[in-house]
Coordinates of C-alpha atoms in Angstrom, one line a residue:
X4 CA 112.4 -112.3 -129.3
X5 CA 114.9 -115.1 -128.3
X6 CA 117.6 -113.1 -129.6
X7 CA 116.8 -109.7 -128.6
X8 CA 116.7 -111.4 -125.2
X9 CA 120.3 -112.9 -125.4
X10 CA 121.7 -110.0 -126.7
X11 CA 119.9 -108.4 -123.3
X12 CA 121.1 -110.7 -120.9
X13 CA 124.6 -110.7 -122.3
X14 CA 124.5 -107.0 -122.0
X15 CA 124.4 -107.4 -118.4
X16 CA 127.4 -110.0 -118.2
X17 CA 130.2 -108.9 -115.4
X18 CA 133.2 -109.1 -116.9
X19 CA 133.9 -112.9 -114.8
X20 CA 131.1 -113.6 -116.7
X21 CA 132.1 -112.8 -120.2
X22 CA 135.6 -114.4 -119.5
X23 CA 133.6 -118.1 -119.4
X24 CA 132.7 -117.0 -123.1
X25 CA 134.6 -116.3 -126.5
X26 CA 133.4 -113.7 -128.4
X27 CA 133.4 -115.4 -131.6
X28 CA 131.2 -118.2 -129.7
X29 CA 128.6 -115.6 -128.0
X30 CA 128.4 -114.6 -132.0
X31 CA 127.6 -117.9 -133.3
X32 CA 125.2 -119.0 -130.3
X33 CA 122.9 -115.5 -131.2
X34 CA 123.4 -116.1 -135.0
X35 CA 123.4 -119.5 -136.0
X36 CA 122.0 -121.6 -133.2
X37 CA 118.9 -119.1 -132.9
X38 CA 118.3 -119.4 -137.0
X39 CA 118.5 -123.5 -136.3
X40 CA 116.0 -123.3 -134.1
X41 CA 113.9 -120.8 -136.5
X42 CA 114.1 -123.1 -139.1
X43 CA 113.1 -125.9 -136.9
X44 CA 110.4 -124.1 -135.4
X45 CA 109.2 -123.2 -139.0
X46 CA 109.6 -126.7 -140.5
X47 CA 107.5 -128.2 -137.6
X48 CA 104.7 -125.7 -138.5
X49 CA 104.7 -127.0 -142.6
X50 CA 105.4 -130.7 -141.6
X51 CA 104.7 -131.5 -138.0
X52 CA 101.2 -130.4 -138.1
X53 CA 100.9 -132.7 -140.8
X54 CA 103.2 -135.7 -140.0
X55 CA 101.0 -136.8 -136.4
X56 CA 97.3 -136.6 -138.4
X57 CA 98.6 -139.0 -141.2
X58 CA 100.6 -141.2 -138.9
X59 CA 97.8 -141.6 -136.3
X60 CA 95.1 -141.4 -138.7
X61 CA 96.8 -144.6 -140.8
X62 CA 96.9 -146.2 -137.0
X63 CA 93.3 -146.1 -136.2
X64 CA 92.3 -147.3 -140.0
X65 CA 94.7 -150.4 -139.7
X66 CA 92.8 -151.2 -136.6
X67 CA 89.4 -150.8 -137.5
X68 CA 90.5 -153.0 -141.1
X69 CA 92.2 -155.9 -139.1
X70 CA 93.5 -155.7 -135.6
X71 CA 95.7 -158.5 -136.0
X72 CA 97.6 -157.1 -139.1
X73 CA 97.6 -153.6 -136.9
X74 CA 100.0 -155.8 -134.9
X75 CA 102.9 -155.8 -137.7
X76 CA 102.2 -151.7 -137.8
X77 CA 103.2 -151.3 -133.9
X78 CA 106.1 -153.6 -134.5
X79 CA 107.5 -151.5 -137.1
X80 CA 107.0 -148.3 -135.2
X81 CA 108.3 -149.0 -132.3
X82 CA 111.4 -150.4 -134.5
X83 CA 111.7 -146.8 -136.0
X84 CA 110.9 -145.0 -133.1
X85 CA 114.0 -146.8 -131.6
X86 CA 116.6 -146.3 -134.2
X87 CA 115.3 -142.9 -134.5
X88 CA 115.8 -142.3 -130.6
X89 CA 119.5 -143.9 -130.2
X90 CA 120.1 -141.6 -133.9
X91 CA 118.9 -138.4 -132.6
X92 CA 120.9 -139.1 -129.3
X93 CA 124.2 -139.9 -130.8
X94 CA 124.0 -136.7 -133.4
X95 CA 122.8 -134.2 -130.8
X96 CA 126.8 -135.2 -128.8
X97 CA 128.1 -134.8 -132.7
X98 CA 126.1 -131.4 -133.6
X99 CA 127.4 -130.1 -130.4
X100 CA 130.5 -130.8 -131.4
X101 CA 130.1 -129.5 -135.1
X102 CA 129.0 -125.8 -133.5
X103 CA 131.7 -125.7 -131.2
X104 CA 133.8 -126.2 -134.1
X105 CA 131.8 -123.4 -135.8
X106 CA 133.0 -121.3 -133.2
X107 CA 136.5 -121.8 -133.4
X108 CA 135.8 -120.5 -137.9
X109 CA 134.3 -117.9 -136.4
X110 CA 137.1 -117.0 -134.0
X111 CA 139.9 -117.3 -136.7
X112 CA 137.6 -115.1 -139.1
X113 CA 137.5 -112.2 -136.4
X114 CA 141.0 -112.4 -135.3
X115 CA 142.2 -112.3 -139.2
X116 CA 140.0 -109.4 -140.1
X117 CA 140.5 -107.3 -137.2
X118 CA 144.8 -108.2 -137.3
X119 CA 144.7 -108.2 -140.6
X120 CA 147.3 -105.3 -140.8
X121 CA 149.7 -107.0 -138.7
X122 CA 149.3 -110.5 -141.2
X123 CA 150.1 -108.2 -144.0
X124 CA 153.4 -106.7 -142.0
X125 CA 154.6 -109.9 -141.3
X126 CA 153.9 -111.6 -144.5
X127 CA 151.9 -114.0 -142.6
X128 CA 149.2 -114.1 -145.2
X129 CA 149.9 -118.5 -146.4
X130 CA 150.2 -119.2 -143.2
X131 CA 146.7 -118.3 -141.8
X132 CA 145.7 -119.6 -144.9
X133 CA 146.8 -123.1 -144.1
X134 CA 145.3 -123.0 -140.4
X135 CA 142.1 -121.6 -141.8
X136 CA 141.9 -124.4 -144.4
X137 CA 143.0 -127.2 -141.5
X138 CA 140.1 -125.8 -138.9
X139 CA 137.7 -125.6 -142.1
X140 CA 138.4 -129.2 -143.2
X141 CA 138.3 -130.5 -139.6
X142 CA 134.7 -128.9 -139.9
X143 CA 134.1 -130.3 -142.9
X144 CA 135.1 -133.7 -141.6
X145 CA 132.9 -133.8 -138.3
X146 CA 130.1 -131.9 -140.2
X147 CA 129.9 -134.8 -143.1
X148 CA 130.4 -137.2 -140.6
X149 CA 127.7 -136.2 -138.4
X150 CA 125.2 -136.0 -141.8
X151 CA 126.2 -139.7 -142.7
X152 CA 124.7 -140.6 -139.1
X153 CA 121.7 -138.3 -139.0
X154 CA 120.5 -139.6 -142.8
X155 CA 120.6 -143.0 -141.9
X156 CA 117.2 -142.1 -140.4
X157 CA 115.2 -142.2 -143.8
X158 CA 116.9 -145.5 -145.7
X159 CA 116.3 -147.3 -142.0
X160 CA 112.7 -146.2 -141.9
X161 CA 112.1 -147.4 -145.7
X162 CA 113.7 -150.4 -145.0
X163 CA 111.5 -151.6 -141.9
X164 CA 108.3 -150.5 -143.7
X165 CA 109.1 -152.7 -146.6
X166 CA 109.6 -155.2 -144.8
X167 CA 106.3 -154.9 -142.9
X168 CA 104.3 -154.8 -146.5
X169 CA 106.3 -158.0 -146.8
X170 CA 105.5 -159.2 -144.0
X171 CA 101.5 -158.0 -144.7
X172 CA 101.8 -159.5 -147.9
X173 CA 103.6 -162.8 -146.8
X174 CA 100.7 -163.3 -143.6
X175 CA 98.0 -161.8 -145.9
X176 CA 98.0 -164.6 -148.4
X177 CA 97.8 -167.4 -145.8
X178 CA 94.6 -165.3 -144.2
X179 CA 93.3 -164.6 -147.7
X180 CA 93.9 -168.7 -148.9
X181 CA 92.3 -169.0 -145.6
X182 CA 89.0 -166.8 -146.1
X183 CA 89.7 -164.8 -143.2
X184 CA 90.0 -161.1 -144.8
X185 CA 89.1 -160.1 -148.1
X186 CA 91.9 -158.7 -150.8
X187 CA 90.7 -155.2 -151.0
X188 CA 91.2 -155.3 -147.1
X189 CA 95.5 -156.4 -147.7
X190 CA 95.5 -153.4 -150.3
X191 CA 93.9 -150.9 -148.0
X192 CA 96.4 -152.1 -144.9
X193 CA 99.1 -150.9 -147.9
X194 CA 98.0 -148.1 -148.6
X195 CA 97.8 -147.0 -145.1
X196 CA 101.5 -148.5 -144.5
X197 CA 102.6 -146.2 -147.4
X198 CA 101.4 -143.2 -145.9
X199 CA 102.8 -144.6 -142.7
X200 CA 106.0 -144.3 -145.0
X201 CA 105.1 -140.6 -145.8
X202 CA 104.4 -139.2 -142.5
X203 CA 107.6 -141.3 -141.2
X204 CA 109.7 -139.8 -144.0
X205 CA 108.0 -135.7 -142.5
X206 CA 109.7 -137.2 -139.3
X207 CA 112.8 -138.5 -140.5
X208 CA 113.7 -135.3 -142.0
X209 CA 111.8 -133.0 -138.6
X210 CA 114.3 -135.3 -136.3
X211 CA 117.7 -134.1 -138.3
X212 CA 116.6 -130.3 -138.2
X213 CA 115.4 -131.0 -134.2
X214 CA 118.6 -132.5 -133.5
X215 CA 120.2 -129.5 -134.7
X216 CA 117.7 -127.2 -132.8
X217 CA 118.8 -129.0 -129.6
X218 CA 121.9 -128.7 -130.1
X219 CA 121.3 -124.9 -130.5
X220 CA 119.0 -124.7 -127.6
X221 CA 121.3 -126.3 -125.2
X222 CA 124.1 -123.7 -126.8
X223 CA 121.3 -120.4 -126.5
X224 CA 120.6 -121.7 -122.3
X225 CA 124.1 -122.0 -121.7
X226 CA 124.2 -118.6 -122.1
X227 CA 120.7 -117.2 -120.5
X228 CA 121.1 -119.7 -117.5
X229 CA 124.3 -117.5 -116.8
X230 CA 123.5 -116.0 -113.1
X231 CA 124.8 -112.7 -114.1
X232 CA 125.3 -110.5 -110.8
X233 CA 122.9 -109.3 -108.9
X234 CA 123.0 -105.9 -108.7
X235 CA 121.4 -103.5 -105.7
X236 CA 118.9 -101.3 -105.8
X237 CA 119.5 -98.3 -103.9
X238 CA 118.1 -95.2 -103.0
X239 CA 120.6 -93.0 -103.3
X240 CA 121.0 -90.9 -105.9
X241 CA 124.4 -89.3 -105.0
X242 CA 127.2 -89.4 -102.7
X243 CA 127.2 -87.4 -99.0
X244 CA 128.8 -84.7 -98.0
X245 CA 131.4 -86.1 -95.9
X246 CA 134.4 -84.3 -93.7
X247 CA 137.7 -84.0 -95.2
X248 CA 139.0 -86.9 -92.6
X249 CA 137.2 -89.5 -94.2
X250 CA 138.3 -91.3 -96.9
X251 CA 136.0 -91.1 -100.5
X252 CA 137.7 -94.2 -101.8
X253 CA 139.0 -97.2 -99.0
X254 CA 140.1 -100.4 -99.6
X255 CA 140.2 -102.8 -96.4
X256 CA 142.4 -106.1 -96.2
X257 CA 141.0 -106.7 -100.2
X258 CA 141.8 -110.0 -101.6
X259 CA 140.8 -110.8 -105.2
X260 CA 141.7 -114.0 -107.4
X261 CA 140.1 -114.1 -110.9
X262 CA 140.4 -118.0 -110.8
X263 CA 138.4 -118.1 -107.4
X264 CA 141.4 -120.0 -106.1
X265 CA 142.4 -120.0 -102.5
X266 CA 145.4 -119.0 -101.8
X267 CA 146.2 -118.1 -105.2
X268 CA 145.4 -114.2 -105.2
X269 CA 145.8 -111.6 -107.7
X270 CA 145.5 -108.7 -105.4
X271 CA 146.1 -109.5 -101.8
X272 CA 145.8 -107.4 -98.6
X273 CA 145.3 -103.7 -100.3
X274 CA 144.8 -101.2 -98.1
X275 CA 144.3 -97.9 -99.2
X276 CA 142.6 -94.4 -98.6
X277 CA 141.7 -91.9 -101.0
X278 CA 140.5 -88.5 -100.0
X279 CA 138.0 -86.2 -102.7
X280 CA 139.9 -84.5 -105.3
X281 CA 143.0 -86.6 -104.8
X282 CA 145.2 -86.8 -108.2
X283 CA 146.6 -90.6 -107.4
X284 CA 149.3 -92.3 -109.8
X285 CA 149.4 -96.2 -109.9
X286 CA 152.9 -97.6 -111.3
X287 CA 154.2 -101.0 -111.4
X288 CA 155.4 -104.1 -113.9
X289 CA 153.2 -105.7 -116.0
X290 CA 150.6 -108.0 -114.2
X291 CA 151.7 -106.5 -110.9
X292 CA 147.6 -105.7 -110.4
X293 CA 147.1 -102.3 -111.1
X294 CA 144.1 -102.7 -113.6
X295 CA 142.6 -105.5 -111.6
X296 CA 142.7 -102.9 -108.9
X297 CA 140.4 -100.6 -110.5
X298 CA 138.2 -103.3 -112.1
X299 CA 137.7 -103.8 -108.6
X300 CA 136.5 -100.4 -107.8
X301 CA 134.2 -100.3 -110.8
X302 CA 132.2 -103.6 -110.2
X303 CA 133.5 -105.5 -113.1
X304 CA 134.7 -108.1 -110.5
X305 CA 133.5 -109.2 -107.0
X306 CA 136.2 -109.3 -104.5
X307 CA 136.7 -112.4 -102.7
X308 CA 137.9 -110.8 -99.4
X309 CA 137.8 -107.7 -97.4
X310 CA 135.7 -104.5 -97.8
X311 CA 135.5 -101.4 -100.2
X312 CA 133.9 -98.2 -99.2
X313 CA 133.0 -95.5 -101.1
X314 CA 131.3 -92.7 -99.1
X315 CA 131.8 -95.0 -96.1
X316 CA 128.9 -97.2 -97.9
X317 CA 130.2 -100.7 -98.7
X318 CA 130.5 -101.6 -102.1
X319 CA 128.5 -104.4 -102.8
X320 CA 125.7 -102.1 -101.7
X321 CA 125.9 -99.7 -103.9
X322 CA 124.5 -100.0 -108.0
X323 CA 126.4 -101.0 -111.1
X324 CA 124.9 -98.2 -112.1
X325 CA 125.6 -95.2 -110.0
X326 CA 129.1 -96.5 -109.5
X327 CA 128.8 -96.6 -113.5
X328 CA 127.4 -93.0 -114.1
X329 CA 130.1 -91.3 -111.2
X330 CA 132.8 -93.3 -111.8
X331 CA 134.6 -93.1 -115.9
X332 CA 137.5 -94.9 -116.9
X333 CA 139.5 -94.8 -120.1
X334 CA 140.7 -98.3 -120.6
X335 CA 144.1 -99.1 -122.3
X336 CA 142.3 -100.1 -125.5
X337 CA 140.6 -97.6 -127.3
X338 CA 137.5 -97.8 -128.8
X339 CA 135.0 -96.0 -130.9
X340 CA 132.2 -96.3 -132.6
X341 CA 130.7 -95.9 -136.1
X342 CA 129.0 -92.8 -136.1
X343 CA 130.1 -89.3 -135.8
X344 CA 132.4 -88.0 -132.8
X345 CA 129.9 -86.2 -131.1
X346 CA 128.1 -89.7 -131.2
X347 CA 130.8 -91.4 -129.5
X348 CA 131.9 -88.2 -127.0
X349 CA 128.2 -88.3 -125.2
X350 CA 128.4 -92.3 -124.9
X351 CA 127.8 -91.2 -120.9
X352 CA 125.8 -88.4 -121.1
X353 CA 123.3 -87.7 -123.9
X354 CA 122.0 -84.6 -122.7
X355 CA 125.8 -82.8 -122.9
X356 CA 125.2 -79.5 -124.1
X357 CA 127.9 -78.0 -126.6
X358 CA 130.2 -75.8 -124.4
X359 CA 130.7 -79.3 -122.1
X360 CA 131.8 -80.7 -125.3
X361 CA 133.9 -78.4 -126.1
X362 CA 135.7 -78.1 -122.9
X363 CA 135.9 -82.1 -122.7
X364 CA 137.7 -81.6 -126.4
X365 CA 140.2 -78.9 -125.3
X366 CA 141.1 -80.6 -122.2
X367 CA 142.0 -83.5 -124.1
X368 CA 143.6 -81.7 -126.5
X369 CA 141.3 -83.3 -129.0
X370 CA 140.5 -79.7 -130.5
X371 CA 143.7 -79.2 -132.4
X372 CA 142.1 -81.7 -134.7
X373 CA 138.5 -81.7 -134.4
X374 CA 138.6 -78.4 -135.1
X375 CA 140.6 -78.8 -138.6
X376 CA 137.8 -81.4 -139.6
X377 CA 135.3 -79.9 -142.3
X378 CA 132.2 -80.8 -140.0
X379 CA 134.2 -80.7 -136.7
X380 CA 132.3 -82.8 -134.0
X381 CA 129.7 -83.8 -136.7
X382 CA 132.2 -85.7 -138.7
X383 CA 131.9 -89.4 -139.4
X384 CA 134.2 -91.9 -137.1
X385 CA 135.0 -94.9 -139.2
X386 CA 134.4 -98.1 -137.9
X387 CA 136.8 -99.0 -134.9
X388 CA 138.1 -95.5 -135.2
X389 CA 140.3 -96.4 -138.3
X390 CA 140.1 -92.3 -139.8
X391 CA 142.2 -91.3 -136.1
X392 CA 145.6 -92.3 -135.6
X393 CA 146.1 -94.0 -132.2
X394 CA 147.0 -91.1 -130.1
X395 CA 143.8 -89.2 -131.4
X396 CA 141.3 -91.9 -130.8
X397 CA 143.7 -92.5 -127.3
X398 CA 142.5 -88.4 -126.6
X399 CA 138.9 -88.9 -128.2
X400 CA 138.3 -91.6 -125.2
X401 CA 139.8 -89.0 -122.7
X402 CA 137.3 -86.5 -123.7
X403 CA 134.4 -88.9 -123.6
X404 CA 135.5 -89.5 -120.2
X405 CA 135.2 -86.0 -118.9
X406 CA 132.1 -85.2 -120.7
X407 CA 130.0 -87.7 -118.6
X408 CA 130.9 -85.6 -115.5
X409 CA 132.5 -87.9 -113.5
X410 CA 133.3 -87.7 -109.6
X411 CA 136.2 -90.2 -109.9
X412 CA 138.2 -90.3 -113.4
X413 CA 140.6 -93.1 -114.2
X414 CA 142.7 -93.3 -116.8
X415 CA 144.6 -96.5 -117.4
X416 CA 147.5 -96.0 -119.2
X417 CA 145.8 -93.8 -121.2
X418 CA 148.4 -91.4 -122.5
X419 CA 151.0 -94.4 -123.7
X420 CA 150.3 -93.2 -127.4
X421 CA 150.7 -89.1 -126.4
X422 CA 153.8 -87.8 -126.8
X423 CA 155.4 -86.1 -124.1
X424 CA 154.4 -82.5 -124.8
X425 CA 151.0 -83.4 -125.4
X426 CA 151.0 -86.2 -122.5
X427 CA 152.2 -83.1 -119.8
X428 CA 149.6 -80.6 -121.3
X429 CA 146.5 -83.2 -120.5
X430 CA 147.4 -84.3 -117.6
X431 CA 147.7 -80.6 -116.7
X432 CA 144.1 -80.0 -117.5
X433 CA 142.9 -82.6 -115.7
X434 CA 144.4 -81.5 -112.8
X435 CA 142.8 -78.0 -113.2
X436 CA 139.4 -79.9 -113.2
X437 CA 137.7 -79.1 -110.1
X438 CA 135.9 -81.6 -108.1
X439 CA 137.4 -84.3 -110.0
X440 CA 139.1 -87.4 -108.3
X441 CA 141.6 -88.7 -110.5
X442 CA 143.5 -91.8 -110.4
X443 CA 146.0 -92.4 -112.8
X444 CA 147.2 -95.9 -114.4
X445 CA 151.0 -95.7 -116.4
X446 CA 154.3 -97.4 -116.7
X447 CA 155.8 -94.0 -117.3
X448 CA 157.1 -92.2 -114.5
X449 CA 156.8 -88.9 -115.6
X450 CA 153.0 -89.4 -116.0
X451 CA 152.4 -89.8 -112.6
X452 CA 155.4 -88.2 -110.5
X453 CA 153.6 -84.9 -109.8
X454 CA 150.4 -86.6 -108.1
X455 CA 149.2 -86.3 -104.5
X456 CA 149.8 -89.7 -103.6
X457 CA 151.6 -92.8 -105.7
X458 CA 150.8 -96.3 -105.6
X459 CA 153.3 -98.9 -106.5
X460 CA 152.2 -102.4 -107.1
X461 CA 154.6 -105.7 -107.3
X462 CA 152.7 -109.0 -108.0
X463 CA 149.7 -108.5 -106.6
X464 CA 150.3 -106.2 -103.2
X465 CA 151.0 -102.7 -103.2
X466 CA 154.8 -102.2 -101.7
X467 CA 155.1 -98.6 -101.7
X468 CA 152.5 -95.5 -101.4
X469 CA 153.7 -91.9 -100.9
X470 CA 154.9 -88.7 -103.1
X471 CA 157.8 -89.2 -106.0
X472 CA 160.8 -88.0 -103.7
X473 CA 159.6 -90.0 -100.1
X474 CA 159.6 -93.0 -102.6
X475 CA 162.3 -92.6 -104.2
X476 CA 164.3 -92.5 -101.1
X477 CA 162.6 -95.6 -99.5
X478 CA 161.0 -97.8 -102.2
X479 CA 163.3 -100.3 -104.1
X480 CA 160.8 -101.1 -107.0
X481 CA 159.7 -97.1 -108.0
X482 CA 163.5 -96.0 -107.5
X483 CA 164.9 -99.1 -109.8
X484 CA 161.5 -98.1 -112.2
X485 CA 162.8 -94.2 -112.0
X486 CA 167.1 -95.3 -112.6
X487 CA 165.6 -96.9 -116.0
X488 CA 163.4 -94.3 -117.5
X489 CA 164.7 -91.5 -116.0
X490 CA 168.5 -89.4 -115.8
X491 CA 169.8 -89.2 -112.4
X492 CA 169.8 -85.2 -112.0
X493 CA 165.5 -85.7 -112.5
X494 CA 165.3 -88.9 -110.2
X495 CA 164.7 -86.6 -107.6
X496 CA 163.1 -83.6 -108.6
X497 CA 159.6 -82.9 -108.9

């Protein structure tokens, strides 16, 4: 249950959200820390019902033998008790630090397996070696050293009982010389010190696999304590009719910084307006903003400033959800799923029926291949996509896209692995989808010079917006971006 409810809540992380964890960490914290607390919790049901009945039973028997002697028994306990307190409090701060360095195995395991091609092209293969081996020992190191400090629980204990049965022994045979308890009466106050011993030694060994557990547990809240965002429920289930005038899509004075930093923005002052059915192209260097801008739009990030309509309905007031289910975006990686490729292709929409499919395939220009495969749609996708070369997982996402019927399609950079034949046909479709706002994201000009409207973004702010020839003749950045990827006599031309 504890995992299936991290695994939930993580589900619903924004992406600010999963930026304050690793992925490799998020996998050890719903792996390993929730199996220490399993075995913990398991442990405590063999030896902690156990360990409390013999240790207060022993208690109450020492008393009712000799209350004096009992006196030597609460001595040594609260000895224990002590060391075992300062222990437990100085492994927890090393067991913290033992995970986190279980994290960083983790991390190196996942980037090595998933790079692993690019290791082998560079002949890189002794050299991760090495920094796996030097993060591995430095785990081995804090891990041993952590043990030697959590063990010293048990030889402590023995130590302070043996001393007490000396110290029994030792009083005892003044009292006994004396005639003021009876032998048979020092033996039974051993016996019940020995099992003293035994339920001690149940607690030395509990305390090393709580520590751990506490460790986990302070690892598993640090991740469900996460105040994901809240998201609105709303009533509406789609967006109005609304005259041609006003604008689908409207950013107002926006301000965004990913750090939360004032004055240090990653999209400042955007102001834009987007009318239905719009085909808008977004250009600009890299880190200029472009992605953040429509990270925005989706709800992966809260903007710090300004206002975003959509319908003339402000943004924050609208669900996740519906923005989710009207608004698709191929991102600039590609990913798919193990499965089959229908599998992956009605990701947003379950119920698609076949001829959607299909159309979603030939806009994409993902039939010339799909259709070649012996089970077409039905046929298995490897995992990350591995059986599809880069461009044809690149169209695969574009036709997932259009099969969950969006309202708004975005495509970032989504045709960087087409070549330009195939690039020019897609794009072509998509603009012969009707009722279909698209906005597209490229560093190629020629992907974007035939839209409606252009957006060009420098460091944060958008410094030019217009068609390819009014920007050409009065934006510096586009025309310096169209001299370098384009020959003079098609600078201008549409």
């Amino acid at each position: 249950e504890l995992r299936n409810e991290m695994f939930r809540h993580i589900n619903k992380f924004s992406f600010s959200n999963l930026d304050d964890f690793k992925p490799s960490s998020l996998i050890t914290r719903i792996t390993n820390d929730v199996n220490n607390i399993q075995t913990a919790l398991a442990m405590s049901i063999r030896l902690g019902t156990r360990a409390p009945f013999l240790l207060l039973g022993s208690i109450v028997m020492t008393f009712i033998i000799d209350a004096k002697m009992s006196i030597i028994f609460l001595v040594s306990l609260a000895l224990i008790s002590a060391f075992m307190y300062f222990n437990m409090k100085r492994s927890i701060e090393l067991f913290n630090l033992v995970q986190s360095k279980l994290d960083k195995i983790s991390l190196l395991i996942r980037e090595n397996i998933s790079g692993v091609r690019v290791i082998r092209a560079f002949s890189r293969q002794n050299y991760e070696f090495k920094k796996f081996k030097n993060t591995s020992d430095d785990f081995e190191k804090t891990y041993i050293k952590t043990f030697k400090i959590s063990s010293l629980v048990s030889p402590c204990s023995f130590f302070i009982i043996n001393i007490s049965i000396i110290c029994i022994l030792w009083i005892g045979s003044f009292r006994i010389y004396q005639g003021t308890i009876l032998q048979g009466k020092i033996v039974a106050l051993i016996n019940y010190m020995m099992q003293i011993l035994l339920s001690l030694f149940l607690v030395a060994n509990l305390s090393i696999l709580f520590t751990k557990a506490i460790t986990s547990y302070k690892r598993i809240l640090d991740v469900l304590n996460v105040d994901t965002d809240k998201d609105i429920k709303n009533d509406f289930c789609k967006f109005h009719d609304i005259s041609e005038n006003t604008p689908f899509i409207e950013f107002k004075n926006v301000y965004f910084s990913y750090n939360n930093l004032p004055n240090d923005y990653d999209l400042e002052d955007i102001n834009v307006k987007i009318y239905r059915n719009q085909n808008i192209g977004i250009i600009g260097g890299t880190g200029s903003g472009k992605t953040t801008f429509v990270n925005l739009l989706l709800k992966f990030y809260n903007y710090n400033k300004g206002s975003i309509l959509i319908d003339g309905i402000e943004l924050t007031n609208i669900s996740s959800e519906f923005i989710r289910k009207n608004f698709s975006m191929v991102m600039q990686k590609t990913i798919l799923f193990s499965g089959t490729v229908k599998d992956n292709l009605v990701l947003g929409n379950r119920d698609a029926e076949e001829s959607l499919i299909n159309y979603a395939l030939k806009v994409s220009k993902s039939d010339e291949f799909i259709n070649n495969l012996p089970k077409k749609i039905h046929s298995i996708v490897e995992r990350d996509g591995k059986n599809f070369s880069g461009g044809q997982r690149q169209r695969l996402n574009i036709a997932r896209s259009i099969v969950s019927s969006p309202e708004v399609l975005i495509l970032d950079d989504s045709f960087s692995a087409l070549d330009a034949n195939t690039d020019m046909q897609v794009r072509k479709e998509i603009r012969n989808i009707k009722n279909i706002t698209s906005i597209i994201i490229s560093q190629r000009i020629s992907s974007i010079k035939d839209c409606d409207k252009i957006l060009v973004f420098d460091d944060g702010k958008i410094v030019g917006e217009g068609t390819h020839d009014g920007l050409v003749n009065n934006c510096r950045i586009y025309k310096e971006i169209c001299d370098s990827q384009m020959d003079l006599s098609e600078v201008g031309t549409k």
